Coordinates of C-alpha atoms (C1' of nucleotides) in Angstrom, one line a residue:
Chain A
X1 CA -61.2 24.9 -109.1
X2 CA -61.1 27.6 -105.7
X3 CA -58.4 30.1 -105.4
X4 CA -55.4 28.3 -103.3
X5 CA -54.2 30.7 -101.4
X6 CA -55.7 32.9 -98.5
X7 CA -59.1 30.7 -99.1
X8 CA -59.4 28.9 -96.5
X9 CA -61.7 26.2 -98.4
X10 CA -58.9 25.9 -100.6
X11 CA -57.4 23.7 -97.5
X12 CA -60.4 21.5 -96.1
X13 CA -58.3 19.2 -97.8
X14 CA -54.6 19.8 -96.4
X15 CA -53.0 21.3 -93.3
X16 CA -51.7 24.5 -92.6
X17 CA -47.9 25.0 -94.0
X18 CA -45.8 24.3 -91.4
X19 CA -44.1 27.6 -92.4
X20 CA -47.4 29.2 -92.0
X21 CA -48.5 29.1 -88.8
X22 CA -46.3 25.8 -86.5
X23 CA -48.9 25.9 -84.4
X24 CA -51.8 25.7 -86.5
X25 CA -50.2 23.1 -88.5
X26 CA -49.8 20.7 -85.1
X27 CA -53.3 21.3 -83.9
X28 CA -54.7 20.5 -87.2
X29 CA -52.5 17.6 -87.9
X30 CA -53.2 15.5 -84.3
X31 CA -56.8 15.9 -84.9
X32 CA -56.9 15.5 -88.6
X33 CA -54.7 12.2 -88.5
X34 CA -57.7 10.9 -86.2
X35 CA -54.2 11.0 -82.9
X36 CA -56.7 12.5 -80.4
X37 CA -59.2 15.0 -80.5
X38 CA -60.3 17.7 -76.8
X39 CA -61.9 15.8 -74.6
X40 CA -65.3 18.5 -73.0
X41 CA -63.2 19.7 -69.9
X42 CA -60.7 21.8 -71.0
X43 CA -57.2 20.8 -71.5
X44 CA -58.4 16.9 -71.4
X45 CA -57.7 15.3 -74.0
X46 CA -59.4 11.7 -75.9
X47 CA -56.7 9.5 -77.7
X48 CA -58.0 8.3 -80.6
X49 CA -57.9 4.2 -81.8
X50 CA -54.8 5.8 -84.4
X51 CA -52.7 7.7 -81.5
X52 CA -53.5 4.8 -79.0
X53 CA -52.0 2.0 -81.1
X54 CA -48.8 4.4 -81.3
X55 CA -48.6 4.4 -77.1
X56 CA -49.1 1.4 -76.9
X57 CA -46.4 0.9 -78.9
X58 CA -44.2 2.7 -77.7
X59 CA -45.3 1.0 -74.5
X60 CA -45.0 -2.4 -75.6
X61 CA -41.0 -1.6 -76.1
X62 CA -40.5 0.3 -73.2
X63 CA -42.0 -1.9 -71.0
X64 CA -39.4 -4.5 -71.9
X65 CA -36.4 -2.3 -71.4
X66 CA -37.5 -1.8 -67.7
X67 CA -37.9 -5.2 -67.4
X68 CA -34.3 -6.2 -69.1
X69 CA -33.3 -4.1 -67.0
X70 CA -34.8 -6.0 -63.5
X71 CA -38.0 -3.7 -62.6
X72 CA -41.4 -4.6 -62.1
X73 CA -44.6 -3.1 -62.8
X74 CA -46.8 -2.6 -59.8
X75 CA -49.9 -0.1 -59.5
X76 CA -50.9 2.5 -56.6
X77 CA -53.6 4.1 -56.1
X78 CA -54.9 7.3 -58.3
X79 CA -56.0 9.3 -54.7
X80 CA -53.5 10.5 -52.8
X81 CA -53.9 12.1 -48.9
X82 CA -53.5 15.7 -49.0
X83 CA -50.8 15.2 -46.2
X84 CA -48.9 13.2 -47.7
X85 CA -47.8 16.2 -51.0
X86 CA -46.4 18.1 -48.0
X87 CA -44.6 15.8 -46.3
X88 CA -41.6 16.8 -48.3
X89 CA -41.3 20.6 -48.6
X90 CA -39.8 21.2 -52.2
X91 CA -42.2 18.7 -53.5
X92 CA -45.8 20.0 -52.0
X93 CA -44.3 24.2 -53.2
X94 CA -43.9 22.6 -56.9
X95 CA -46.7 20.8 -56.9
X96 CA -49.6 22.3 -54.7
X97 CA -50.4 25.3 -58.0
X98 CA -51.7 22.6 -60.6
X99 CA -53.3 19.7 -57.9
X100 CA -56.8 18.4 -58.4
X101 CA -58.4 18.1 -54.8
X102 CA -61.2 16.2 -54.2
X103 CA -63.1 17.4 -51.1
X104 CA -66.8 15.9 -51.7
X105 CA -66.7 12.1 -51.8
X106 CA -69.8 9.8 -51.4
X107 CA -72.0 12.7 -50.5
X108 CA -70.2 14.1 -47.7
X109 CA -67.1 16.5 -46.9
X110 CA -64.3 14.1 -46.8
X111 CA -62.4 15.0 -43.4
X112 CA -59.2 15.5 -44.9
X113 CA -59.1 16.3 -48.6
X114 CA -57.9 13.7 -51.8
X115 CA -55.6 15.1 -54.3
X116 CA -56.1 13.2 -57.9
X117 CA -51.5 12.0 -58.1
X118 CA -49.9 14.7 -60.2
X119 CA -46.7 12.1 -59.2
X120 CA -46.5 9.1 -57.1
X121 CA -43.5 9.8 -55.2
X122 CA -45.3 10.1 -51.8
X123 CA -48.0 7.3 -51.8
X124 CA -44.6 5.3 -53.4
X125 CA -42.7 6.4 -50.5
X126 CA -45.1 6.1 -48.3
X127 CA -45.7 1.9 -49.5
X128 CA -41.9 1.4 -49.9
X129 CA -41.5 2.3 -46.2
X130 CA -43.5 -0.7 -45.2
X131 CA -41.9 -3.0 -47.1
X132 CA -38.4 -2.3 -47.3
X133 CA -36.7 -3.0 -44.0
X134 CA -33.6 -5.0 -44.6
X135 CA -30.5 -4.4 -47.3
X136 CA -31.4 -7.5 -49.0
X137 CA -35.2 -5.7 -49.9
X138 CA -32.7 -3.4 -51.9
X139 CA -32.9 -2.0 -55.3
X140 CA -36.6 -2.2 -54.7
X141 CA -37.4 -1.3 -58.7
X142 CA -40.5 -0.8 -59.4
X143 CA -42.8 1.0 -62.4
X144 CA -46.3 2.2 -63.2
X145 CA -48.1 2.9 -66.2
X146 CA -50.6 5.3 -65.3
X147 CA -52.8 8.5 -65.7
X148 CA -51.7 12.0 -63.3
X149 CA -53.4 15.0 -63.5
X150 CA -52.0 18.8 -63.6
X151 CA -54.3 21.6 -63.4
X152 CA -52.1 22.8 -66.3
X153 CA -52.8 26.7 -67.6
X154 CA -51.7 26.4 -71.5
X155 CA -52.8 23.1 -72.5
X156 CA -52.0 21.6 -76.2
X157 CA -52.7 18.4 -77.2
X158 CA -50.1 15.2 -76.9
X159 CA -47.7 19.0 -74.8
X160 CA -49.8 19.4 -71.8
X161 CA -52.6 18.2 -70.8
X162 CA -54.5 18.3 -67.7
X163 CA -54.9 14.6 -67.7
X164 CA -51.6 12.6 -69.6
X165 CA -50.7 8.8 -69.6
X166 CA -47.0 7.9 -68.8
X167 CA -44.5 5.0 -66.8
X168 CA -43.0 6.8 -63.4
X169 CA -40.4 4.3 -62.3
X170 CA -39.8 4.6 -58.6
X171 CA -36.9 2.4 -56.6
X172 CA -34.7 3.0 -53.4
X173 CA -31.5 1.5 -52.9
X174 CA -28.8 0.8 -50.0
X175 CA -27.0 4.6 -51.4
X176 CA -26.6 7.8 -53.0
X177 CA -23.8 6.0 -55.3
X178 CA -26.3 2.7 -56.0
X179 CA -29.7 5.7 -57.1
X180 CA -27.3 7.5 -59.1
X181 CA -26.1 4.9 -61.1
X182 CA -30.3 3.4 -61.3
X183 CA -30.6 7.0 -62.6
X184 CA -28.1 7.5 -65.4
X185 CA -29.3 3.6 -66.2
X186 CA -32.7 4.8 -66.6
X187 CA -31.6 8.0 -68.6
X188 CA -29.5 5.7 -70.7
X189 CA -32.6 3.7 -71.8
X190 CA -34.4 6.9 -72.6
X191 CA -31.8 8.2 -75.1
X192 CA -31.9 4.3 -76.4
X193 CA -35.7 4.8 -76.8
X194 CA -35.8 7.9 -78.3
X195 CA -32.9 7.3 -80.8
X196 CA -33.4 3.9 -81.9
X197 CA -37.4 3.6 -81.8
X198 CA -38.4 7.2 -82.1
X199 CA -36.0 7.8 -84.6
X200 CA -35.1 11.4 -82.8
X201 CA -31.5 12.1 -81.4
X202 CA -31.6 13.7 -78.1
X203 CA -28.7 15.9 -75.8
X204 CA -29.2 14.5 -72.7
X205 CA -27.3 15.7 -69.3
X206 CA -28.5 17.9 -65.9
X207 CA -31.1 20.2 -65.4
X208 CA -29.8 23.8 -63.6
X209 CA -31.1 23.2 -60.4
X210 CA -33.6 26.6 -61.9
X211 CA -35.1 23.6 -63.6
X212 CA -35.2 20.9 -61.4
X213 CA -37.8 18.2 -60.4
X214 CA -40.0 19.4 -56.7
X215 CA -37.8 17.3 -54.1
X216 CA -34.7 16.7 -56.6
X217 CA -31.0 17.0 -56.1
X218 CA -30.5 16.3 -59.2
X219 CA -32.7 15.8 -62.7
X220 CA -31.1 14.4 -65.6
X221 CA -33.1 15.3 -69.1
X222 CA -33.1 14.2 -72.4
X223 CA -33.9 17.1 -75.1
X224 CA -34.8 16.9 -78.8
X225 CA -35.2 19.9 -81.2
X226 CA -38.9 20.0 -82.7
X227 CA -39.1 21.1 -86.3
X228 CA -39.4 24.9 -85.4
X229 CA -36.3 24.9 -83.8
X230 CA -37.5 24.5 -80.6
X231 CA -37.2 22.2 -77.5
X232 CA -38.7 19.4 -75.8
X233 CA -38.2 18.0 -72.9
X234 CA -39.5 14.6 -73.6
X235 CA -37.9 12.1 -70.5
X236 CA -36.5 13.0 -67.3
X237 CA -35.3 10.5 -64.5
X238 CA -34.2 11.9 -60.6
X239 CA -31.8 11.2 -58.6
X240 CA -33.7 12.1 -54.8
X241 CA -30.7 11.8 -52.4
X242 CA -32.5 10.3 -48.8
X243 CA -35.1 13.6 -49.2
X244 CA -38.0 11.2 -49.7
X245 CA -37.1 8.4 -47.6
X246 CA -36.6 10.4 -44.9
X247 CA -40.1 12.6 -45.5
X248 CA -40.9 8.6 -46.1
X249 CA -38.8 7.1 -43.4
X250 CA -37.4 4.5 -46.0
X251 CA -35.0 2.8 -44.0
X252 CA -33.1 -0.8 -43.7
X253 CA -31.0 -2.2 -41.6
X254 CA -27.8 -2.5 -42.9
X255 CA -25.0 -5.2 -42.1
X256 CA -24.3 -4.0 -39.1
X257 CA -27.6 -3.3 -38.4
X258 CA -27.5 0.1 -38.5
X259 CA -30.5 1.8 -39.6
X260 CA -29.9 3.5 -42.7
X261 CA -31.8 6.0 -44.8
X262 CA -32.5 5.0 -48.5
X263 CA -31.5 6.4 -51.6
X264 CA -34.0 7.0 -54.0
X265 CA -34.7 7.5 -57.9
X266 CA -37.5 8.1 -60.4
X267 CA -38.1 8.7 -64.4
X268 CA -41.0 9.3 -66.4
X269 CA -41.5 8.8 -69.6
X270 CA -44.9 10.2 -71.1
X271 CA -48.3 11.2 -73.8
X272 CA -45.6 14.2 -74.4
X273 CA -43.2 11.7 -76.1
X274 CA -45.9 11.6 -78.9
X275 CA -45.9 14.9 -79.5
X276 CA -42.3 14.4 -80.0
X277 CA -42.8 12.4 -82.7
X278 CA -45.2 14.7 -84.0
X279 CA -42.9 18.0 -84.0
X280 CA -39.5 16.6 -85.3
X281 CA -40.6 14.3 -87.9
X282 CA -44.0 15.7 -89.7
X283 CA -43.8 18.1 -92.6
X284 CA -46.5 20.1 -95.1
X285 CA -47.7 16.7 -95.9
X286 CA -48.9 15.4 -92.5
X287 CA -47.4 13.1 -89.8
X288 CA -43.8 10.7 -90.9
X289 CA -43.4 7.9 -88.1
X290 CA -40.7 6.0 -87.5
X291 CA -41.4 2.3 -87.9
X292 CA -41.0 1.2 -84.7
X293 CA -44.3 3.3 -83.1
X294 CA -46.2 3.6 -86.4
X295 CA -49.7 1.6 -86.1
X296 CA -49.3 0.3 -90.1
X297 CA -45.6 -0.1 -91.3
X298 CA -47.0 -0.4 -95.4
X299 CA -49.9 -0.1 -96.5
X300 CA -51.3 -1.5 -99.7
X301 CA -53.2 0.3 -101.5
X302 CA -55.1 -2.1 -104.4
X303 CA -55.9 0.2 -107.7
X304 CA -58.9 -0.6 -110.0
X305 CA -62.7 -2.1 -110.5
X306 CA -65.0 -4.9 -111.9
X307 CA -62.8 -8.3 -112.6
X308 CA -59.4 -7.0 -112.7
X309 CA -59.9 -5.5 -108.7
X310 CA -60.6 -8.7 -107.7
X311 CA -57.3 -10.3 -108.6
X312 CA -56.0 -7.0 -107.6
X313 CA -57.5 -7.7 -104.0
X314 CA -55.8 -11.1 -104.2
X315 CA -53.1 -10.4 -104.4
X316 CA -52.8 -7.4 -102.4
X317 CA -54.4 -10.4 -99.3
X318 CA -51.8 -12.3 -100.3
X319 CA -49.0 -9.7 -100.2
X320 CA -49.7 -8.6 -96.8
X321 CA -50.0 -11.7 -95.4
X322 CA -47.0 -12.1 -96.2
X323 CA -45.3 -9.0 -94.5
X324 CA -47.0 -10.2 -91.6
X325 CA -45.1 -13.4 -91.0
X326 CA -41.7 -11.6 -91.4
X327 CA -43.5 -9.5 -88.5
X328 CA -44.4 -6.7 -91.0
X329 CA -47.6 -4.8 -89.9
X330 CA -49.0 -4.2 -92.8
X331 CA -52.4 -2.9 -94.0
X332 CA -54.8 -3.5 -97.0
X333 CA -56.8 -0.1 -97.6
X334 CA -59.9 -1.7 -99.0
X335 CA -62.5 1.1 -98.6
X336 CA -64.4 2.8 -101.6
X337 CA -62.6 5.9 -101.9
X338 CA -59.9 7.0 -104.9
X339 CA -56.7 5.4 -104.8
X340 CA -55.6 9.4 -104.8
X341 CA -57.6 9.6 -101.9
X342 CA -56.4 6.9 -100.0
X343 CA -52.4 8.0 -101.5
X344 CA -53.1 11.7 -99.7
X345 CA -54.6 10.0 -96.4
X346 CA -51.7 7.7 -95.6
X347 CA -49.4 10.3 -96.3
X348 CA -51.4 12.6 -94.0
X349 CA -51.0 9.4 -91.0
X350 CA -47.2 8.8 -91.6
X351 CA -46.8 5.6 -93.1
X352 CA -43.2 4.9 -93.8
X353 CA -44.2 2.9 -96.5
X354 CA -46.8 2.3 -99.3
X355 CA -47.9 0.3 -101.6
X356 CA -49.6 0.6 -104.9
X357 CA -50.7 -2.6 -107.0
X358 CA -53.3 -2.6 -109.9
X359 CA -53.9 -4.3 -113.2
X360 CA -51.1 -2.8 -114.8
X361 CA -47.9 -4.4 -112.1
X362 CA -50.0 -7.5 -111.7
X363 CA -49.3 -8.0 -115.3
X364 CA -46.1 -7.2 -115.4
X365 CA -45.7 -9.1 -111.9
X366 CA -44.6 -5.8 -109.6
X367 CA -46.1 -3.6 -107.4
X368 CA -44.8 0.6 -107.1
X369 CA -43.0 1.0 -103.6
X370 CA -43.1 4.7 -102.2
X371 CA -41.3 5.8 -99.2
X372 CA -42.5 8.3 -97.3
X373 CA -39.9 10.5 -97.3
X374 CA -40.0 10.3 -100.5
X375 CA -36.4 10.9 -101.7
X376 CA -36.4 7.9 -103.8
X377 CA -40.1 8.7 -105.5
X378 CA -41.5 5.7 -106.9
X379 CA -40.3 2.3 -107.3
X380 CA -41.2 -0.8 -109.3
X381 CA -40.5 -3.7 -107.1
X382 CA -41.2 -7.9 -108.0
X383 CA -44.0 -9.0 -106.3
X384 CA -42.3 -12.0 -105.2
X385 CA -39.7 -10.4 -103.9
X386 CA -41.1 -7.7 -101.9
X387 CA -42.8 -8.9 -98.9
X388 CA -38.9 -10.0 -98.0
X389 CA -37.4 -6.7 -98.8
X390 CA -40.2 -5.0 -96.8
X391 CA -38.1 -5.1 -93.2
X392 CA -34.9 -4.1 -94.5
X393 CA -36.8 -1.1 -96.1
X394 CA -38.3 -0.2 -92.6
X395 CA -34.9 -0.5 -90.9
X396 CA -33.7 1.6 -93.8
X397 CA -36.6 4.4 -94.0
X398 CA -35.7 4.4 -89.7
X399 CA -32.0 5.4 -90.4
X400 CA -33.2 7.7 -93.1
X401 CA -35.4 9.6 -90.7
X402 CA -33.1 9.7 -87.5
X403 CA -30.1 11.2 -90.5
X404 CA -32.4 13.8 -91.3
X405 CA -33.5 14.9 -87.7
X406 CA -29.5 14.4 -86.5
X407 CA -28.8 16.5 -89.2
X408 CA -31.4 19.2 -88.5
X409 CA -30.4 19.4 -85.2
X410 CA -26.6 19.9 -86.3
X411 CA -27.9 22.8 -88.7
X412 CA -29.8 24.5 -86.3
X413 CA -27.1 24.0 -83.3
X414 CA -23.9 26.8 -82.9
X415 CA -22.0 28.2 -79.9
X416 CA -22.6 31.0 -78.8
X417 CA -20.1 33.7 -77.2
X418 CA -21.6 37.1 -77.2
X419 CA -24.7 38.4 -76.0
X420 CA -25.7 39.8 -80.0
X421 CA -24.6 36.1 -81.1
X422 CA -26.7 33.9 -78.4
X423 CA -29.5 35.9 -79.1
X424 CA -29.7 35.4 -83.1
X425 CA -28.8 32.3 -82.5
X426 CA -31.9 30.7 -79.9
X427 CA -33.7 32.4 -82.0
X428 CA -32.5 30.1 -84.6
X429 CA -32.0 27.0 -82.4
X430 CA -29.8 25.5 -80.1
X431 CA -27.6 27.6 -78.4
X432 CA -24.1 26.4 -76.7
X433 CA -23.2 29.6 -74.3
X434 CA -21.2 29.3 -71.3
X435 CA -23.4 30.6 -68.3
X436 CA -23.0 31.7 -64.4
X437 CA -25.6 29.5 -62.6
X438 CA -27.2 31.9 -61.3
X439 CA -31.2 31.7 -61.5
X440 CA -31.1 35.5 -61.8
X441 CA -28.8 35.6 -64.7
X442 CA -30.8 32.8 -65.8
X443 CA -34.1 34.8 -65.2
X444 CA -32.6 37.7 -67.2
X445 CA -31.9 35.6 -70.6
X446 CA -35.8 34.0 -70.4
X447 CA -36.9 37.5 -70.4
X448 CA -35.0 38.7 -72.7
X449 CA -34.4 35.8 -75.5
X450 CA -37.9 33.9 -74.6
X451 CA -34.8 30.7 -74.0
X452 CA -34.4 28.8 -71.1
X453 CA -30.7 26.5 -70.2
X454 CA -32.4 23.1 -71.6
X455 CA -29.5 21.4 -69.5
X456 CA -26.1 20.9 -69.1
X457 CA -25.1 17.6 -71.7
X458 CA -23.2 14.9 -70.8
X459 CA -21.1 15.1 -73.8
X460 CA -19.5 18.1 -73.5
X461 CA -16.0 19.1 -73.6
X462 CA -14.5 21.1 -70.3
X463 CA -14.4 24.5 -71.3
X464 CA -14.5 28.1 -69.1
X465 CA -14.8 31.5 -69.3
X466 CA -17.5 33.9 -68.5
X467 CA -21.5 34.0 -69.2
X468 CA -22.8 34.8 -71.8
X469 CA -25.3 37.3 -70.3
X470 CA -23.7 39.1 -67.5
X471 CA -20.0 38.6 -67.7
X472 CA -19.6 37.0 -64.6
X473 CA -17.0 33.3 -64.8
X474 CA -18.8 30.1 -65.7
X475 CA -20.0 27.1 -63.6
X476 CA -20.4 23.5 -64.9
X477 CA -17.2 23.3 -66.6
X478 CA -18.8 23.5 -70.1
X479 CA -21.5 24.9 -72.8
X480 CA -25.1 24.4 -71.4
X481 CA -27.6 24.4 -74.0
X482 CA -29.6 27.2 -74.3
X483 CA -33.5 26.7 -76.6
X484 CA -37.0 28.1 -76.9
X485 CA -39.3 25.8 -75.2
X486 CA -42.3 23.5 -75.1
Chain B
rC1 C1' -54.3 36.1 -64.3
rG2 C1' -52.6 40.0 -68.8
rG3 C1' -53.3 40.4 -74.4
rG4 C1' -55.6 39.3 -78.4
rA5 C1' -59.5 36.1 -81.4
rA6 C1' -64.1 33.3 -82.4
rG7 C1' -69.0 31.1 -81.2
rU8 C1' -74.0 30.1 -86.7
rA9 C1' -75.1 21.5 -89.4
rG10 C1' -69.5 16.8 -87.8
rC11 C1' -65.6 20.6 -89.9
rG12 C1' -64.3 25.4 -92.4
rC13 C1' -67.5 29.5 -93.2
rA14 C1' -71.0 33.9 -95.2
rG15 C1' -75.0 36.7 -93.4
rC16 C1' -74.9 40.7 -89.1
rU17 C1' -72.7 47.4 -90.5
rU18 C1' -78.9 49.7 -92.9
rG19 C1' -84.1 44.2 -87.8
rG20 C1' -88.4 41.9 -92.2
rU21 C1' -91.4 35.4 -94.8
rU22 C1' -88.8 28.7 -95.7
rA23 C1' -80.7 31.3 -92.5
rG24 C1' -77.1 30.0 -96.7
rC25 C1' -72.5 28.3 -99.6
rG26 C1' -67.9 24.5 -99.5
rC27 C1' -66.6 20.2 -97.3
rG28 C1' -67.9 15.6 -95.1
rC29 C1' -72.4 12.4 -94.4
rA30 C1' -76.7 8.8 -97.1
rG31 C1' -79.3 6.3 -101.3
rC32 C1' -78.8 5.6 -106.9
rG33 C1' -75.6 5.9 -111.2
rU34 C1' -71.1 6.1 -114.0
rU35 C1' -65.6 6.4 -112.1
rC36 C1' -60.9 3.8 -109.9
rG37 C1' -52.3 4.9 -111.4
rG38 C1' -51.9 11.7 -107.1
rG39 C1' -57.3 14.7 -102.8
rA40 C1' -63.5 12.0 -109.0
rC41 C1' -69.0 12.8 -111.3
rG42 C1' -74.3 13.3 -111.4
rC43 C1' -78.7 13.0 -109.7
rU44 C1' -81.6 13.0 -104.7
rG45 C1' -81.5 13.7 -99.4
rA46 C1' -80.6 14.1 -94.0
rG47 C1' -78.7 17.5 -91.4
rG48 C1' -79.4 24.6 -87.6
rU49 C1' -82.1 25.1 -79.6
rC50 C1' -77.8 31.4 -84.7
rG51 C1' -72.9 29.4 -77.0
rC52 C1' -76.7 31.1 -72.2
rG53 C1' -79.8 34.4 -69.9
rG54 C1' -82.4 38.5 -69.9
rG55 C1' -83.9 43.3 -72.1
rU56 C1' -85.1 46.8 -76.6
rU57 C1' -89.3 46.0 -80.9
rC58 C1' -95.9 44.3 -83.9
rG59 C1' -91.4 40.9 -85.5
rA60 C1' -83.8 40.2 -83.6
rA61 C1' -78.3 35.2 -85.6
rU62 C1' -78.5 40.9 -86.3
rC63 C1' -79.6 46.1 -81.6
rC64 C1' -78.3 46.6 -76.1
rC65 C1' -76.8 44.1 -71.0
rG66 C1' -74.5 40.5 -67.9
rC67 C1' -73.2 35.7 -67.8
rC68 C1' -70.6 30.8 -70.2
rU69 C1' -66.8 28.8 -73.2
rU70 C1' -62.9 27.9 -77.0
rC71 C1' -58.4 28.7 -79.5
rC72 C1' -54.4 31.9 -80.3
rC73 C1' -49.5 34.8 -77.8
rG74 C1' -47.6 35.3 -72.7
rA75 C1' -46.6 33.7 -67.2
rC76 C1' -46.7 27.7 -64.7
rC77 C1' -45.2 22.5 -66.6
rA78 C1' -43.9 15.9 -68.9

RNA sequence: CGGGAAGUAGCGCAGCUUGGUUAGCGCGCAGCGUUCGGGACGCUGAGGUCGCGGGUUCGAAUCCCGCCUUCCCGACCA
């Protein structure tokens, strides 16, 4: 009977509401849902089994998509000679502030320091130069699943950790056209992964020069809106031109036996995507997981005790087996805890569908089904048809989740044609506005509103006019998306 | 690195102002019993170098000095 409001003790069971403190909501949720924990070293993260299962599911789907488009997995070393980083001028400049460097090993100082990879363009570039000699070797399409280290100043679980897991694709091509096609193909894969697996609608587009990857000629991104209406860059795809192939001497002999530099790409998606899932779908009760990434798509909560319970358990096990036979990840929660506790617990963990099964249900040959989005309330479903209906229910759940996120994004996106409207809109969500393209003007906007250009959207309508900030003629030929971001 | 807050049991906190016996409370945890359709209850119990180092004092969680760490807000970023 503790006081409800203002009393921290009353919250032991729940989490801080999003509207009160989004950042507290996020941290408490990640910890309480047992997705991750903080490691002993600042900025490091332990991914716990429930969170790691999500990563595994993500990996399996993306990996399949990569292989279907002709890529092969490989693995390159964690340690890179420091000199490699320096071979591409912009690349070092971009990454040196956040490098972790090994200076001692084997009990003595190293002759050349080794950097712990912050990304692998350099080692892979070096290896590509040894492997590629003919146009017949191209394109070379490689991906690696790995950990990387970037000494971030302000870590945040999943969103920005000192060490994180990701996949980085690296490819080499005969020319710019082929490399650009690859860059866009992989961006497309990220878009469909986000939409079809994570149920997150994204805006795809190109980064402005100021937001480009260090060493890239063009950087493309997918940007998603979180429930606090801030943007999260969820994956990127880069066209390097011949920058890295010149730095690492990646050349091939063409059909006329002329030695030519390759054009390369790289593209990556990290554990940050799990942060996107948490923040794009979660609510005040906890996570809401898209079926594609949910460790348990259905949880069956058996209710009852004694002899009644034995019959319930048996029926629950049969139901789970039935569902699994249909490719559904089902779980029976047999813990010694009250039903109410389990309901809340699985809601916190975001399980899409919950099945309640008790003596009353058994007697009437049905079960109670509840979807985590909650719109339909509790629904009685006949036991003989339940398992068969689950795949459709999960698809419907995915569609509803995507629809909800899509309308949320639409509701909080608006065009802004003058500075006051712009400043107000980036406080509300995303603002579509014309910009002059000058870096100093971007900085000015950031200083004034904390908003940055997220991208030049691929599907934007052609439009010319004047910059929303400085009034100079607009660049890019269309509106940019601006938002405060993570 | 700038600005804020905080380090006391696994988690969340009180105690500190005005030093004083075995440092408390809630949740969680263990055992037993009763419970089980929206976060159950009773009884019993385990669990703490009070962040670290030094100082003041007969006596320090409490006062003084130094250090460390973490979290939040900003600059950097997937």
